[in-house]
Backbone as a chain_set.jsonl record, in Angstrom:
{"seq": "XXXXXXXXXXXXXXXXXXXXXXXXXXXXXXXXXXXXXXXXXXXXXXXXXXXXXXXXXXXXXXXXXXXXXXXXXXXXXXXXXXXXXXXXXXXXXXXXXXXXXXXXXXXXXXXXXXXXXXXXXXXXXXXXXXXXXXXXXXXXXXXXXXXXXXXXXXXXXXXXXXXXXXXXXXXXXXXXXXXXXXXXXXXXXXXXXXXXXXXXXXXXXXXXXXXXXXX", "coords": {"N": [[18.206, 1.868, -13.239], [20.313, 2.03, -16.456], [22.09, 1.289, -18.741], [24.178, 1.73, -21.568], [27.285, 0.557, -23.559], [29.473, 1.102, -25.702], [32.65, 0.169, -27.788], [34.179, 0.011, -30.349], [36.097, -0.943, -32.812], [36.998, -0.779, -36.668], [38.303, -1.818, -39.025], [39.563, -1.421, -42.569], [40.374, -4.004, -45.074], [42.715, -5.061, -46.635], [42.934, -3.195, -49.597], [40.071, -2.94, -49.342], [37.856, -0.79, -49.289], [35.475, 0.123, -45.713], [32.24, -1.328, -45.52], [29.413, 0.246, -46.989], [27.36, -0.316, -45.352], [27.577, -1.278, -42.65], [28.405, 0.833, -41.572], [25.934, 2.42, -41.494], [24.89, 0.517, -39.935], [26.344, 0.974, -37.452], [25.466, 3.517, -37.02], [22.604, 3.605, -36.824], [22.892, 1.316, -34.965], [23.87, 3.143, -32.137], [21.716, 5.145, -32.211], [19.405, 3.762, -31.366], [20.523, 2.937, -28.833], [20.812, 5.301, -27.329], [18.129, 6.207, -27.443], [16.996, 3.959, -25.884], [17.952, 4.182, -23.535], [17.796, 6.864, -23.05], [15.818, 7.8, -24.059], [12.658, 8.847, -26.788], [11.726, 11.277, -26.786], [12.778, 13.983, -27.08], [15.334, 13.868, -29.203], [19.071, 14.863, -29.12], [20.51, 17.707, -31.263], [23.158, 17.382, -31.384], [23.703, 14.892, -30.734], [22.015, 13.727, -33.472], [23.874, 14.598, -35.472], [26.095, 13.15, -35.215], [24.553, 10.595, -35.944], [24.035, 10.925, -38.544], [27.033, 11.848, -39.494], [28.41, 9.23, -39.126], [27.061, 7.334, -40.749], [27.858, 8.22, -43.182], [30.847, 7.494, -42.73], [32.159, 9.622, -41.37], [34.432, 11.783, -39.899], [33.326, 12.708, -36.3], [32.203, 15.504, -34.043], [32.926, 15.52, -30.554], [30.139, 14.21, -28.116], [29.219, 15.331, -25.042], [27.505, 14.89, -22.261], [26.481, 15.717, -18.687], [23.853, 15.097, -16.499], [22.456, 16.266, -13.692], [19.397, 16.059, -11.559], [16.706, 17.279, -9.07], [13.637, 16.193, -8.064], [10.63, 17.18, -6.041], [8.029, 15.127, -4.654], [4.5, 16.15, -5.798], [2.058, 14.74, -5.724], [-1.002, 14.771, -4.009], [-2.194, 14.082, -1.226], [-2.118, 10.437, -1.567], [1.12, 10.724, -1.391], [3.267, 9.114, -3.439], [6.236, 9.538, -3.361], [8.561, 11.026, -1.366], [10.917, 12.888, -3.025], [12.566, 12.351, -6.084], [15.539, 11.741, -7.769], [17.354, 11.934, -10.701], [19.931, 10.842, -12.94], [21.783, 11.767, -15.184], [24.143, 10.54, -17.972], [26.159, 11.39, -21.07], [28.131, 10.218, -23.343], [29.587, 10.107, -26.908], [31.424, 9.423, -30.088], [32.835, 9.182, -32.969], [35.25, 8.206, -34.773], [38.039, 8.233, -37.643], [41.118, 6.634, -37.082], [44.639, 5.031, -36.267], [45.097, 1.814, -36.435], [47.649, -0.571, -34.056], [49.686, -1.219, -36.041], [49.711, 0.63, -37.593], [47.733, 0.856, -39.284], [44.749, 2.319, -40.914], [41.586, 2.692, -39.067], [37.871, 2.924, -38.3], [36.818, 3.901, -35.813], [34.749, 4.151, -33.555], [33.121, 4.997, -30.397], [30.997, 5.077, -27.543], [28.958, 6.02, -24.33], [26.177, 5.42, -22.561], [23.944, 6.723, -20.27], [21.8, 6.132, -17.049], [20.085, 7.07, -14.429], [17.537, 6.361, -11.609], [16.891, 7.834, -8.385], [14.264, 7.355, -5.978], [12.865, 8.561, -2.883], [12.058, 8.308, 0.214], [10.18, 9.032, 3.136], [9.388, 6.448, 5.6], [7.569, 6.191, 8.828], [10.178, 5.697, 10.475], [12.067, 5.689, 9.1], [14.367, 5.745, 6.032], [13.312, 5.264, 2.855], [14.366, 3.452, -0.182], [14.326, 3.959, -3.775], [14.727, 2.347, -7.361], [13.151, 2.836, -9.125], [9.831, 3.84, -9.698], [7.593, 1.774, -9.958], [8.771, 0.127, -7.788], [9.363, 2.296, -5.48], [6.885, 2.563, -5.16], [6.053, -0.423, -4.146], [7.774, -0.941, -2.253], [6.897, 1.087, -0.034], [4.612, 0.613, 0.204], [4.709, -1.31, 1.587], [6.175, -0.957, 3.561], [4.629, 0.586, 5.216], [1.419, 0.401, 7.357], [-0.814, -2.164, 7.296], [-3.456, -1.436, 7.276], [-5.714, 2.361, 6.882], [-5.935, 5.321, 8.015], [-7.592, 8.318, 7.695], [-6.626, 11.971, 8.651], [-8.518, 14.402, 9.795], [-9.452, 16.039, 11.847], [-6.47, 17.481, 12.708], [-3.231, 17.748, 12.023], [-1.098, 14.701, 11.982], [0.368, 13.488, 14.779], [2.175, 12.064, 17.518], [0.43, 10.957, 20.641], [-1.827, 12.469, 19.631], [-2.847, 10.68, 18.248], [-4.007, 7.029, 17.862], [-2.207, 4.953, 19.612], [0.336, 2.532, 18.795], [0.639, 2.968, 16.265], [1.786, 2.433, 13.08], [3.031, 3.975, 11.13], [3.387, 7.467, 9.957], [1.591, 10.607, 8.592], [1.678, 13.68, 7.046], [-0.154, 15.773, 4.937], [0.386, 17.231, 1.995], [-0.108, 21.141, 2.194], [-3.672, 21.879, 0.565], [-4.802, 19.273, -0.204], [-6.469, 16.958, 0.306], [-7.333, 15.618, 2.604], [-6.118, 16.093, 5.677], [-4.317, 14.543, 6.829], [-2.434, 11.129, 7.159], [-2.602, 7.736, 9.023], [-1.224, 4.488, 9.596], [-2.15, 1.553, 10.49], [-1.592, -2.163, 11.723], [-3.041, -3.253, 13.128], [-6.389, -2.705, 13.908], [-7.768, 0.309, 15.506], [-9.425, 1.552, 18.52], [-12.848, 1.84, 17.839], [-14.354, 3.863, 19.291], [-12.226, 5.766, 19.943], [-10.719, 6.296, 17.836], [-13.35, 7.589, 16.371], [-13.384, 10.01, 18.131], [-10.767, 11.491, 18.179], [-10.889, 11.472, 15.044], [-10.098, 10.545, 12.983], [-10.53, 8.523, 10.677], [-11.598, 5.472, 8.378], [-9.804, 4.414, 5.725], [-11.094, 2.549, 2.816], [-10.599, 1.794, 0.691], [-7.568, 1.703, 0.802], [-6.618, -0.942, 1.914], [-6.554, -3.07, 0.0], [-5.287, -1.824, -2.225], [-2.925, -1.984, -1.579], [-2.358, -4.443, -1.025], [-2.537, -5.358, -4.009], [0.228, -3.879, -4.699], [2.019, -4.647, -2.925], [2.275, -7.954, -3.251], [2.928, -7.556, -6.141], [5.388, -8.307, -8.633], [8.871, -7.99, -9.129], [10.79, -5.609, -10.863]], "CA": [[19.433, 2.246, -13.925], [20.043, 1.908, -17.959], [23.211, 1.839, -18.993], [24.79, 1.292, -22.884], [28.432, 0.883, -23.756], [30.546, 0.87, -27.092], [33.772, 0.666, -28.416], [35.298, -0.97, -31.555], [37.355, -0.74, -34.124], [36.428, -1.413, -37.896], [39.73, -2.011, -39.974], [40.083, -1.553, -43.802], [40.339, -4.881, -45.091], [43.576, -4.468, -47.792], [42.397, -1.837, -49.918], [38.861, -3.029, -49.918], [36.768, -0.201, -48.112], [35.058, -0.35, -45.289], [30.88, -0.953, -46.267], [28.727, 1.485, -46.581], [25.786, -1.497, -44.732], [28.481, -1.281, -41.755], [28.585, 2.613, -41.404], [25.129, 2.139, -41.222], [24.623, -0.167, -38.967], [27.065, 1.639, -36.46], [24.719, 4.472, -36.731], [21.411, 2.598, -36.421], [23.097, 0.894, -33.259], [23.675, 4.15, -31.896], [20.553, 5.895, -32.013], [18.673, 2.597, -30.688], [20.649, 2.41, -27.595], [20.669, 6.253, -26.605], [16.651, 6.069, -27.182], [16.727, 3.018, -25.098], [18.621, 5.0, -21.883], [17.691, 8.389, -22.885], [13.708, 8.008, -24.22], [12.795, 9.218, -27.848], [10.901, 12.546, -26.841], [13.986, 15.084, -27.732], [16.599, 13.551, -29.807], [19.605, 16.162, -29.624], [20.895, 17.704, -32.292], [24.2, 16.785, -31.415], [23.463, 13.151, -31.469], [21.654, 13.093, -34.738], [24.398, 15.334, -36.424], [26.914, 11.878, -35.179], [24.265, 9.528, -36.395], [24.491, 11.553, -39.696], [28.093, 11.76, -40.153], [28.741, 7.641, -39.009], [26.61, 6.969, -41.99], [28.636, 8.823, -44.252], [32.152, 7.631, -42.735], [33.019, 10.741, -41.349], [34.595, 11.949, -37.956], [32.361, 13.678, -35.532], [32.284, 16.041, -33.241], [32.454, 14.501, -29.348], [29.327, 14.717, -27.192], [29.346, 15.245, -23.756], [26.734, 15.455, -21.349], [26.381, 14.986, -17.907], [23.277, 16.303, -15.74], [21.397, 15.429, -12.306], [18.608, 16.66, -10.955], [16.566, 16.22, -8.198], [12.837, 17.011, -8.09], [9.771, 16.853, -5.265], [6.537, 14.57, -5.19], [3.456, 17.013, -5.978], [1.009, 14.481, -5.525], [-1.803, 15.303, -3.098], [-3.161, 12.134, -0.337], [-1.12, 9.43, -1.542], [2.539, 10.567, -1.946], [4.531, 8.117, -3.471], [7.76, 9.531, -2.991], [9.124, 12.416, -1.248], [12.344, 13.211, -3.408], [13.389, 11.727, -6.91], [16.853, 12.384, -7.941], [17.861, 11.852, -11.69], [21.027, 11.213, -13.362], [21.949, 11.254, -17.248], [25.469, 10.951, -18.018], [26.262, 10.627, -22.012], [29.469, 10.487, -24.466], [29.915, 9.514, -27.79], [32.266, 10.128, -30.569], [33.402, 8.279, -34.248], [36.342, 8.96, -36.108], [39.355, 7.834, -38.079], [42.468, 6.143, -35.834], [45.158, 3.855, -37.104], [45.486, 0.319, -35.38], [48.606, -0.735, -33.712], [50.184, -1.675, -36.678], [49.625, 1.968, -38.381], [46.711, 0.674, -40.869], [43.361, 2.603, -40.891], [39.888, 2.326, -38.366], [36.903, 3.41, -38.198], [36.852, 3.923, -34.127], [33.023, 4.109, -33.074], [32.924, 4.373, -28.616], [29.887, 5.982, -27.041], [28.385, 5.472, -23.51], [24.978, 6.324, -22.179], [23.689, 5.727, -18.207], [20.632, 7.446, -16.631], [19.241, 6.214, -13.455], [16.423, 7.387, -10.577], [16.665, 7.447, -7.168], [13.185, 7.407, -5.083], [13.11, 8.142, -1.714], [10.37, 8.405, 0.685], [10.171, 8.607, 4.678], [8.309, 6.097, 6.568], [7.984, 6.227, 9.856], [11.464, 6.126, 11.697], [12.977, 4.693, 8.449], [13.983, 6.489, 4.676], [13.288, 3.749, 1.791], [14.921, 4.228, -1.304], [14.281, 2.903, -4.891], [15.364, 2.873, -8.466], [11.649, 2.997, -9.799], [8.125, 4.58, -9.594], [7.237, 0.734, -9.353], [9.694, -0.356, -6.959], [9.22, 2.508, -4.793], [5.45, 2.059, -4.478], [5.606, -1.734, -3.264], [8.79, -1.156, -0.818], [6.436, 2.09, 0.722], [3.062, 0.149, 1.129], [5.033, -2.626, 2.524], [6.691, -0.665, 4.861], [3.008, 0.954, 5.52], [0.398, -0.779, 8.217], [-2.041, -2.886, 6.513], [-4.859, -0.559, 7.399], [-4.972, 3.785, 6.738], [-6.915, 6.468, 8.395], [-7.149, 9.645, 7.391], [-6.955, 12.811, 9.79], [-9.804, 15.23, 9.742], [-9.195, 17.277, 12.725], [-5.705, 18.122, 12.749], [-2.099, 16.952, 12.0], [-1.175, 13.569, 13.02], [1.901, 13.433, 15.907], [2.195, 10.941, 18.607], [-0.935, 11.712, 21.832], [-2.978, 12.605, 18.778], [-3.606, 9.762, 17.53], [-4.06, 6.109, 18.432], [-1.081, 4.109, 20.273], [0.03, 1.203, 18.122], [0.732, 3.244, 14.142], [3.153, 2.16, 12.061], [3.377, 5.362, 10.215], [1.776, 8.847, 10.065], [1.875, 11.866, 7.624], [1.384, 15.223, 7.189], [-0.343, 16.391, 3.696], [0.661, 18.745, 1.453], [-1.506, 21.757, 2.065], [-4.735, 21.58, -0.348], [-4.798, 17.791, -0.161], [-8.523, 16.492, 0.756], [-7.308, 15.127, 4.273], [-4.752, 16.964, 6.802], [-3.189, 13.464, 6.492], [-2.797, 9.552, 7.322], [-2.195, 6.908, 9.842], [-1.209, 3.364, 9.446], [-1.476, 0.529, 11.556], [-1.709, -3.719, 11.453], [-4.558, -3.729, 13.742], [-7.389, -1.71, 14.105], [-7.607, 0.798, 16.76], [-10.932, 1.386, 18.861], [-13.366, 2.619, 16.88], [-14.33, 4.976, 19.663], [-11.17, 6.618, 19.86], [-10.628, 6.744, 16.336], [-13.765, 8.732, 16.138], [-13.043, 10.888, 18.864], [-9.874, 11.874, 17.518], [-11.684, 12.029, 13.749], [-9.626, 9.265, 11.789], [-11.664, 7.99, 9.112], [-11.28, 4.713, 7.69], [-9.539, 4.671, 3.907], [-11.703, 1.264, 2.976], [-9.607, 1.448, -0.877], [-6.199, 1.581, 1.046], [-5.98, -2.184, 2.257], [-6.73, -4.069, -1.577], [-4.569, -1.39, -3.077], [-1.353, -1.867, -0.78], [-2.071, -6.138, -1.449], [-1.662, -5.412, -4.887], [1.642, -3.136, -4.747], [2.916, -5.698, -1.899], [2.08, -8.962, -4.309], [3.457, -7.291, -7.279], [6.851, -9.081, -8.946], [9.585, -7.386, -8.996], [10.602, -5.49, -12.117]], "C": [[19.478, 1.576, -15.285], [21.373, 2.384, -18.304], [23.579, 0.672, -20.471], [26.36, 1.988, -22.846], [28.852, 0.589, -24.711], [31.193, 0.992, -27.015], [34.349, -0.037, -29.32], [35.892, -0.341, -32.378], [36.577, -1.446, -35.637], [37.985, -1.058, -38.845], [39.128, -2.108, -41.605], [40.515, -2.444, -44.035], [41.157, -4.787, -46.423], [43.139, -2.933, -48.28], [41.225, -1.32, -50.162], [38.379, -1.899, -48.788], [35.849, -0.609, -46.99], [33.281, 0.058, -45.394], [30.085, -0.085, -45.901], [27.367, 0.365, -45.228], [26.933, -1.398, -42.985], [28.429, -0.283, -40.911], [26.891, 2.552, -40.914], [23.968, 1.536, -40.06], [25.245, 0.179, -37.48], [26.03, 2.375, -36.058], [23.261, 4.441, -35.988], [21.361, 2.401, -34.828], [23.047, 2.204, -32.281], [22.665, 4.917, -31.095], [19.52, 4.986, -31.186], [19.376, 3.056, -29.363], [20.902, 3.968, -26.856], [19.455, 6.443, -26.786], [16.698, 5.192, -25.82], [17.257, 3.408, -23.556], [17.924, 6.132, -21.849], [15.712, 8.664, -23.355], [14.255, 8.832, -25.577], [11.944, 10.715, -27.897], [11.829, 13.835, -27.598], [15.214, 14.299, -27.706], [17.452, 14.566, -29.77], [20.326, 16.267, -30.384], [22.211, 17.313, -32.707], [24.358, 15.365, -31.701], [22.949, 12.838, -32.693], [22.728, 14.008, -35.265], [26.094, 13.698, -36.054], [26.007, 10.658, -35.693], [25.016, 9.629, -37.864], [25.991, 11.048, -39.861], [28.861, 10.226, -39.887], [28.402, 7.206, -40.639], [27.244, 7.548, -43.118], [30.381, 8.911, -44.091], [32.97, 8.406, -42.427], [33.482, 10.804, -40.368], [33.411, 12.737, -37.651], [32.801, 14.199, -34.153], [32.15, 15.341, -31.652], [31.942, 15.434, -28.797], [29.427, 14.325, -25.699], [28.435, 15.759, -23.135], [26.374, 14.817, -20.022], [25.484, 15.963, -17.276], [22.529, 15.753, -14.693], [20.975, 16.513, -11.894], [18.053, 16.049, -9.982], [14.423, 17.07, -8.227], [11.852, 16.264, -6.944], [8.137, 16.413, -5.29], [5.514, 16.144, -4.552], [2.507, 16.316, -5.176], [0.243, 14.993, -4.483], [-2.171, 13.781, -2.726], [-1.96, 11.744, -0.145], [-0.051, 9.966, -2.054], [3.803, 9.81, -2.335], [5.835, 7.952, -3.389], [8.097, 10.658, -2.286], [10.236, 13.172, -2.547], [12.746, 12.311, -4.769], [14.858, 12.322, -7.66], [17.174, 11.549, -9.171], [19.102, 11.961, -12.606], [21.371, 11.097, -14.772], [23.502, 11.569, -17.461], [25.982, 9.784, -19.754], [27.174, 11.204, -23.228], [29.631, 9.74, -25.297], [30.51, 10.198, -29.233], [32.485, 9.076, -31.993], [34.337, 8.714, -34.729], [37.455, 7.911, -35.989], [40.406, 7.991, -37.123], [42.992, 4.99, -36.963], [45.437, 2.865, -35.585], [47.259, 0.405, -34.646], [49.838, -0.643, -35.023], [50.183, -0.363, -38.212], [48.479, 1.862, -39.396], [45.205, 1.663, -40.093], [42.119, 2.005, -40.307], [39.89, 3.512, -38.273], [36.792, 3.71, -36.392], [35.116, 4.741, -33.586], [32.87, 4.274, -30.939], [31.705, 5.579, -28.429], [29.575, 4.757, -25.463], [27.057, 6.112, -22.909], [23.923, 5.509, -20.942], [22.735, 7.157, -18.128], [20.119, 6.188, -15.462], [18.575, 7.296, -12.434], [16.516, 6.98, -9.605], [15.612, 7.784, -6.357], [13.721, 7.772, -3.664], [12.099, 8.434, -1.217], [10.773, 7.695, 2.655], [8.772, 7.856, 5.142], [8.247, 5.67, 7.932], [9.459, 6.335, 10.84], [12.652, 5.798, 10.144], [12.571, 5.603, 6.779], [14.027, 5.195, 3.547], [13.728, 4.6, 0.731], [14.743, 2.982, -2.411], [14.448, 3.167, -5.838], [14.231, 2.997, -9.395], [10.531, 3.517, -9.468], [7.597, 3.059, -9.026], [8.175, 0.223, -7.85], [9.47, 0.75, -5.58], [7.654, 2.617, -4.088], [5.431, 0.98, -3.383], [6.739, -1.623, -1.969], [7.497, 0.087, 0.324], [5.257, 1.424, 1.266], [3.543, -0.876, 1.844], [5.832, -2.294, 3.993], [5.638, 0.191, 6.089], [2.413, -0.147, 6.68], [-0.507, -1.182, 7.173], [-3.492, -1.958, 6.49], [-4.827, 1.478, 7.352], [-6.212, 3.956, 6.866], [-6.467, 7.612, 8.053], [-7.64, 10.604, 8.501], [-7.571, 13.805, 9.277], [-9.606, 16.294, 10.684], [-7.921, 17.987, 13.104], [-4.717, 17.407, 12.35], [-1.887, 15.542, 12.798], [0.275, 13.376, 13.375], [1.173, 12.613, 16.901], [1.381, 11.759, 19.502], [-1.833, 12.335, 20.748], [-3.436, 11.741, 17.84], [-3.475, 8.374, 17.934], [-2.786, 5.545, 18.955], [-0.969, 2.816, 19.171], [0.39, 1.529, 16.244], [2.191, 2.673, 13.768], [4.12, 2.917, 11.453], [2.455, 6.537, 10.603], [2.557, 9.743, 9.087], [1.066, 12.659, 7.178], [0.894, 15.229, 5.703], [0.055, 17.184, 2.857], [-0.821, 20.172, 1.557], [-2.586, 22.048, 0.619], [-5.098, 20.56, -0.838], [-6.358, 17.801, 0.494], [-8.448, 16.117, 2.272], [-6.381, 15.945, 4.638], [-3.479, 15.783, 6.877], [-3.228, 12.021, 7.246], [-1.74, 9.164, 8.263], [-1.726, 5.801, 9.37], [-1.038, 2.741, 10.406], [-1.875, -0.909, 11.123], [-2.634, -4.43, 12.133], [-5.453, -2.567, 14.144], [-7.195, -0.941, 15.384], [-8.739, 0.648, 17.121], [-11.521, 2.34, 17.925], [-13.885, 4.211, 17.818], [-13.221, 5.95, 19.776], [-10.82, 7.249, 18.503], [-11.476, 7.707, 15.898], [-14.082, 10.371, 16.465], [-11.98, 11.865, 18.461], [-9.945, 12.456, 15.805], [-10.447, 11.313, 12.608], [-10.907, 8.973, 11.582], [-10.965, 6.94, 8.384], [-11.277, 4.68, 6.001], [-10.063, 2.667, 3.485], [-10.742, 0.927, 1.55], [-8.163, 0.838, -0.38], [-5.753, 0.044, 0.936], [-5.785, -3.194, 1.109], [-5.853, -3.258, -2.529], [-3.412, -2.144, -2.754], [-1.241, -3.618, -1.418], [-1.785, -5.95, -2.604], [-0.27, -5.319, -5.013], [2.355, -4.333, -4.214], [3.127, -7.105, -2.49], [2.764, -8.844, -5.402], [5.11, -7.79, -7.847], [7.714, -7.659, -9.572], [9.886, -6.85, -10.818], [11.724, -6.014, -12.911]], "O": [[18.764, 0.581, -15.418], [21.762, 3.549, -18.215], [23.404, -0.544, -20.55], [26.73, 3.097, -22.46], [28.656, -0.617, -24.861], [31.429, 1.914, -26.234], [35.184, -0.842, -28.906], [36.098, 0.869, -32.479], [35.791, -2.393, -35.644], [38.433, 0.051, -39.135], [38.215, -2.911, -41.804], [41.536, -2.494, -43.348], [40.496, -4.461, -47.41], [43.039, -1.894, -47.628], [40.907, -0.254, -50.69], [38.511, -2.105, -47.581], [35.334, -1.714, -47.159], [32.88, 1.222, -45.376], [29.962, 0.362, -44.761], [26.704, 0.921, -44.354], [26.109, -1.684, -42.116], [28.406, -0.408, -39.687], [26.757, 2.681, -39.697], [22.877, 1.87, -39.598], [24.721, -0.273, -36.461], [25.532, 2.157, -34.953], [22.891, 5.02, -34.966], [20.627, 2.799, -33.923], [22.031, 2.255, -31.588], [22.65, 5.239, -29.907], [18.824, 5.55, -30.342], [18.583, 3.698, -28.674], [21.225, 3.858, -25.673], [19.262, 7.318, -25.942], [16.444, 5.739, -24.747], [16.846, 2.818, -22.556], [17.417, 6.509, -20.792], [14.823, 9.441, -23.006], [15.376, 9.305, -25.762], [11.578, 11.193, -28.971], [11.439, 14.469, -28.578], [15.946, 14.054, -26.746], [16.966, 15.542, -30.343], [21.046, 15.298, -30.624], [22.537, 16.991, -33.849], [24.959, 14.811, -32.621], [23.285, 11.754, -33.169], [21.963, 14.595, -36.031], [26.961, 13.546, -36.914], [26.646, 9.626, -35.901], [25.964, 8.989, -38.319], [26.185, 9.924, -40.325], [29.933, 10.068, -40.472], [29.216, 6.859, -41.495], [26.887, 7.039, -44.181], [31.136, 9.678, -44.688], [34.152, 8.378, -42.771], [33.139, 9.921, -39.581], [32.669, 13.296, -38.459], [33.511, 13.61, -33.337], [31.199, 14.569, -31.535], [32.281, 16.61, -28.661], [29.673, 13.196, -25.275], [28.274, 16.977, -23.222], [26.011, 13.641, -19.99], [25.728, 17.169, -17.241], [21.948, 14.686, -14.895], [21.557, 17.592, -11.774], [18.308, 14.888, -9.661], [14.157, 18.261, -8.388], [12.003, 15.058, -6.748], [7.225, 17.086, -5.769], [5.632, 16.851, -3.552], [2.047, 16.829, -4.156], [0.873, 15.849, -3.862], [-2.358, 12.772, -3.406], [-1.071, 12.079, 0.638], [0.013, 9.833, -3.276], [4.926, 9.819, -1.831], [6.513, 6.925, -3.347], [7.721, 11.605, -2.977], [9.919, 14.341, -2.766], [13.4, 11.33, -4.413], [14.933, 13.498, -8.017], [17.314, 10.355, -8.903], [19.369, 13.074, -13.058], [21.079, 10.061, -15.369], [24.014, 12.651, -17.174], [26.121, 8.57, -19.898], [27.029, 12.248, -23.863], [29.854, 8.58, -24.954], [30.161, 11.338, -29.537], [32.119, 7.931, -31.726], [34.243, 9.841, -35.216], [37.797, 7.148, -35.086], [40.666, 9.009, -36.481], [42.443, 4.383, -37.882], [45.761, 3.054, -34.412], [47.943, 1.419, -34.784], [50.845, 0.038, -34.829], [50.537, -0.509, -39.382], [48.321, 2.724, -40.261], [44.832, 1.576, -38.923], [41.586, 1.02, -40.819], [40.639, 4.486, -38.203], [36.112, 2.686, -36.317], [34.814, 5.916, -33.38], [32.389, 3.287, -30.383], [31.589, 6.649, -29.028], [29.754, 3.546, -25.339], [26.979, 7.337, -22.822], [23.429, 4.392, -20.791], [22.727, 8.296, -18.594], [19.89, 4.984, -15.574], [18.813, 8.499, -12.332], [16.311, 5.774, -9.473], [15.94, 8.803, -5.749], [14.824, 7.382, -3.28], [11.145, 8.822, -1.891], [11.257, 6.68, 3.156], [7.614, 8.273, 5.13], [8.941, 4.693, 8.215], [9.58, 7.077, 11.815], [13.874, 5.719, 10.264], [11.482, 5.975, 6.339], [14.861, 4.291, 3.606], [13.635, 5.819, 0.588], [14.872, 1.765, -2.274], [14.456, 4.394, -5.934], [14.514, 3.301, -10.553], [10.568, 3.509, -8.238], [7.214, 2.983, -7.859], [7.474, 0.063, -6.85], [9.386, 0.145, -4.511], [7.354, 2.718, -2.898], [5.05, 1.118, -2.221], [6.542, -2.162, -0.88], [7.352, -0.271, 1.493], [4.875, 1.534, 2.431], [2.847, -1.373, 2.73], [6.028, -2.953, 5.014], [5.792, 0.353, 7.299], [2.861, -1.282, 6.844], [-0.858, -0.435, 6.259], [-4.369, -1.986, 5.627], [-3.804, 1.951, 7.847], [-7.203, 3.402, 6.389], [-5.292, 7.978, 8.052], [-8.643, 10.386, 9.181], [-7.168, 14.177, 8.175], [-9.599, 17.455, 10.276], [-8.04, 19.02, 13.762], [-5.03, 16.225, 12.205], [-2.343, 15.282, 13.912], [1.187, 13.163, 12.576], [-0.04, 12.5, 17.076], [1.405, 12.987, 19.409], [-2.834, 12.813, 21.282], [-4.192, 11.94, 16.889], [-2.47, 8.366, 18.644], [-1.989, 6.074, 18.181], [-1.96, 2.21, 18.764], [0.401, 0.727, 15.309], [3.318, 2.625, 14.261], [5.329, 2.792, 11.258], [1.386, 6.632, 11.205], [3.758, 9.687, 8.823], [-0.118, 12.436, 6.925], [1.671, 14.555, 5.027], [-0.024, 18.304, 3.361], [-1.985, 20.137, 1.16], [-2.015, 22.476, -0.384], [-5.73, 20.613, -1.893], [-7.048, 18.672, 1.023], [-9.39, 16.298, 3.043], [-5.79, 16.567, 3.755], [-2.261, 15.942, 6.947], [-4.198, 11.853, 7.985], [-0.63, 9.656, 8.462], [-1.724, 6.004, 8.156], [-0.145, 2.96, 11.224], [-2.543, -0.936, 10.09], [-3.017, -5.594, 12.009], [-5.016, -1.564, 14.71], [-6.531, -1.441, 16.292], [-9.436, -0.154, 16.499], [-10.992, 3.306, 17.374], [-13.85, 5.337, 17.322], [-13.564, 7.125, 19.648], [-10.688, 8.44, 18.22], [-11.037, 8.63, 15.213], [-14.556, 11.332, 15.859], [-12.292, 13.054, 18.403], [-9.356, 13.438, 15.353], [-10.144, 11.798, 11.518], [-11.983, 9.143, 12.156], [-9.915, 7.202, 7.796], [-12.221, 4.831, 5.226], [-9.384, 1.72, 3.881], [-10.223, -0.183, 1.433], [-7.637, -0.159, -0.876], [-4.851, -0.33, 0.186], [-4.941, -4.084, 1.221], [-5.585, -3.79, -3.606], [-2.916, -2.91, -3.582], [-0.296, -4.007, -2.104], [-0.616, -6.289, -2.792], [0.445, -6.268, -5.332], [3.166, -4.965, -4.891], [4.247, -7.554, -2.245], [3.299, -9.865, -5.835], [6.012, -7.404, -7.104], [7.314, -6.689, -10.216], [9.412, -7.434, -11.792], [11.686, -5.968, -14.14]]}, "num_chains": 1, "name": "protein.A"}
């Protein structure tokens, strides 16, 4: 979650104007801190047509936008999330107001919030997180230390060893049908009977993720 808030006041100081380095700097601030929530890929035109008219003292038009989505992991194998859900919610506005006291401001308020929600089933239990990082290390940690992959068919309970942690299904056109986890090995004859296949990468990845400091 990423959230920026404004609101002040800039008073006329007798009859001295208020500076143009001021107006400026409103605007500046601005644009920094809806990059900094919102990312600098598509600025919209609404927001730069309020940077614009800050810098030149003017009123502006108020923006309003609020939008959530929700979209589904692609990946193939390793799915790091089932489900991310996205929220952007952002208003900001400038213009001429008089103070209490009837004298002339500048009145500057804007707010701008965006956050992600992960989620991801593992085994009996849905984990949820506010990051790509964050939901990696909660998923391998809620993972068995060790991952087989299934070769001969879906993996459901009587098809596959006694003892998993987890199991999951692939998306179809994925390289495996899909994975086990468990914290101790199973037999190896069974395992190959059944047609698990040891993932030898899995266990030095997951120590990273699981090691990793928080963000």
């Amino acid at each position: 979650m990423i959230e920026k808030n404004f609101d002040k006041m800039y008073a006329m100081k007798g009859c001295r104007e208020i500076p143009q380095s001021t107006f400026t700097r409103i605007a500046n601030r601005l644009l920094k801190e809806y990059v900094e929530v919102n990312g600098n890929l598509l600025i919209p035109e609404e927001i730069q047509a309020i940077v614009d008219a800050i810098k030149r003292g003017k009123d502006t038009d108020e923006y309003d936008y609020d939008h959530t989505y929700e979209i589904n992991c692609v990946e193939r194998n390793d799915r790091t999330y089932d489900t991310c859900k996205t929220m952007y919610e952002n208003h900001a506005r400038a213009f001429w107001d008089t103070d209490e006291y009837g004298d002339p401001v500048y009145h500057a308020t804007w707010y701008f919030f965006t956050s992600e929600t992960y989620t991801k089933r593992v085994g009996n239990q849905t984990i949820r997180a506010g990051s790509y990082s964050e939901i990696n290390r909660k998923v391998y940690a809620a993972k068995g230390k060790y991952r087989y992959y299934c070769t001969h068919r879906p993996p459901s309970p009587g098809l596959i060893p006694a003892g998993f942690i987890s199991y999951e299904t692939y998306l179809r056109g994925s390289e495996h049908i899909g994975e086990v986890t468990y914290n101790e090995k199973p037999d190896a004859a069974e395992l190959t009977a059944l047609g698990l296949v040891f993932d030898p990468n899995y266990a030095p990845r997951r120590k990273i993720y699981t090691e990793a400091k928080n963000d």
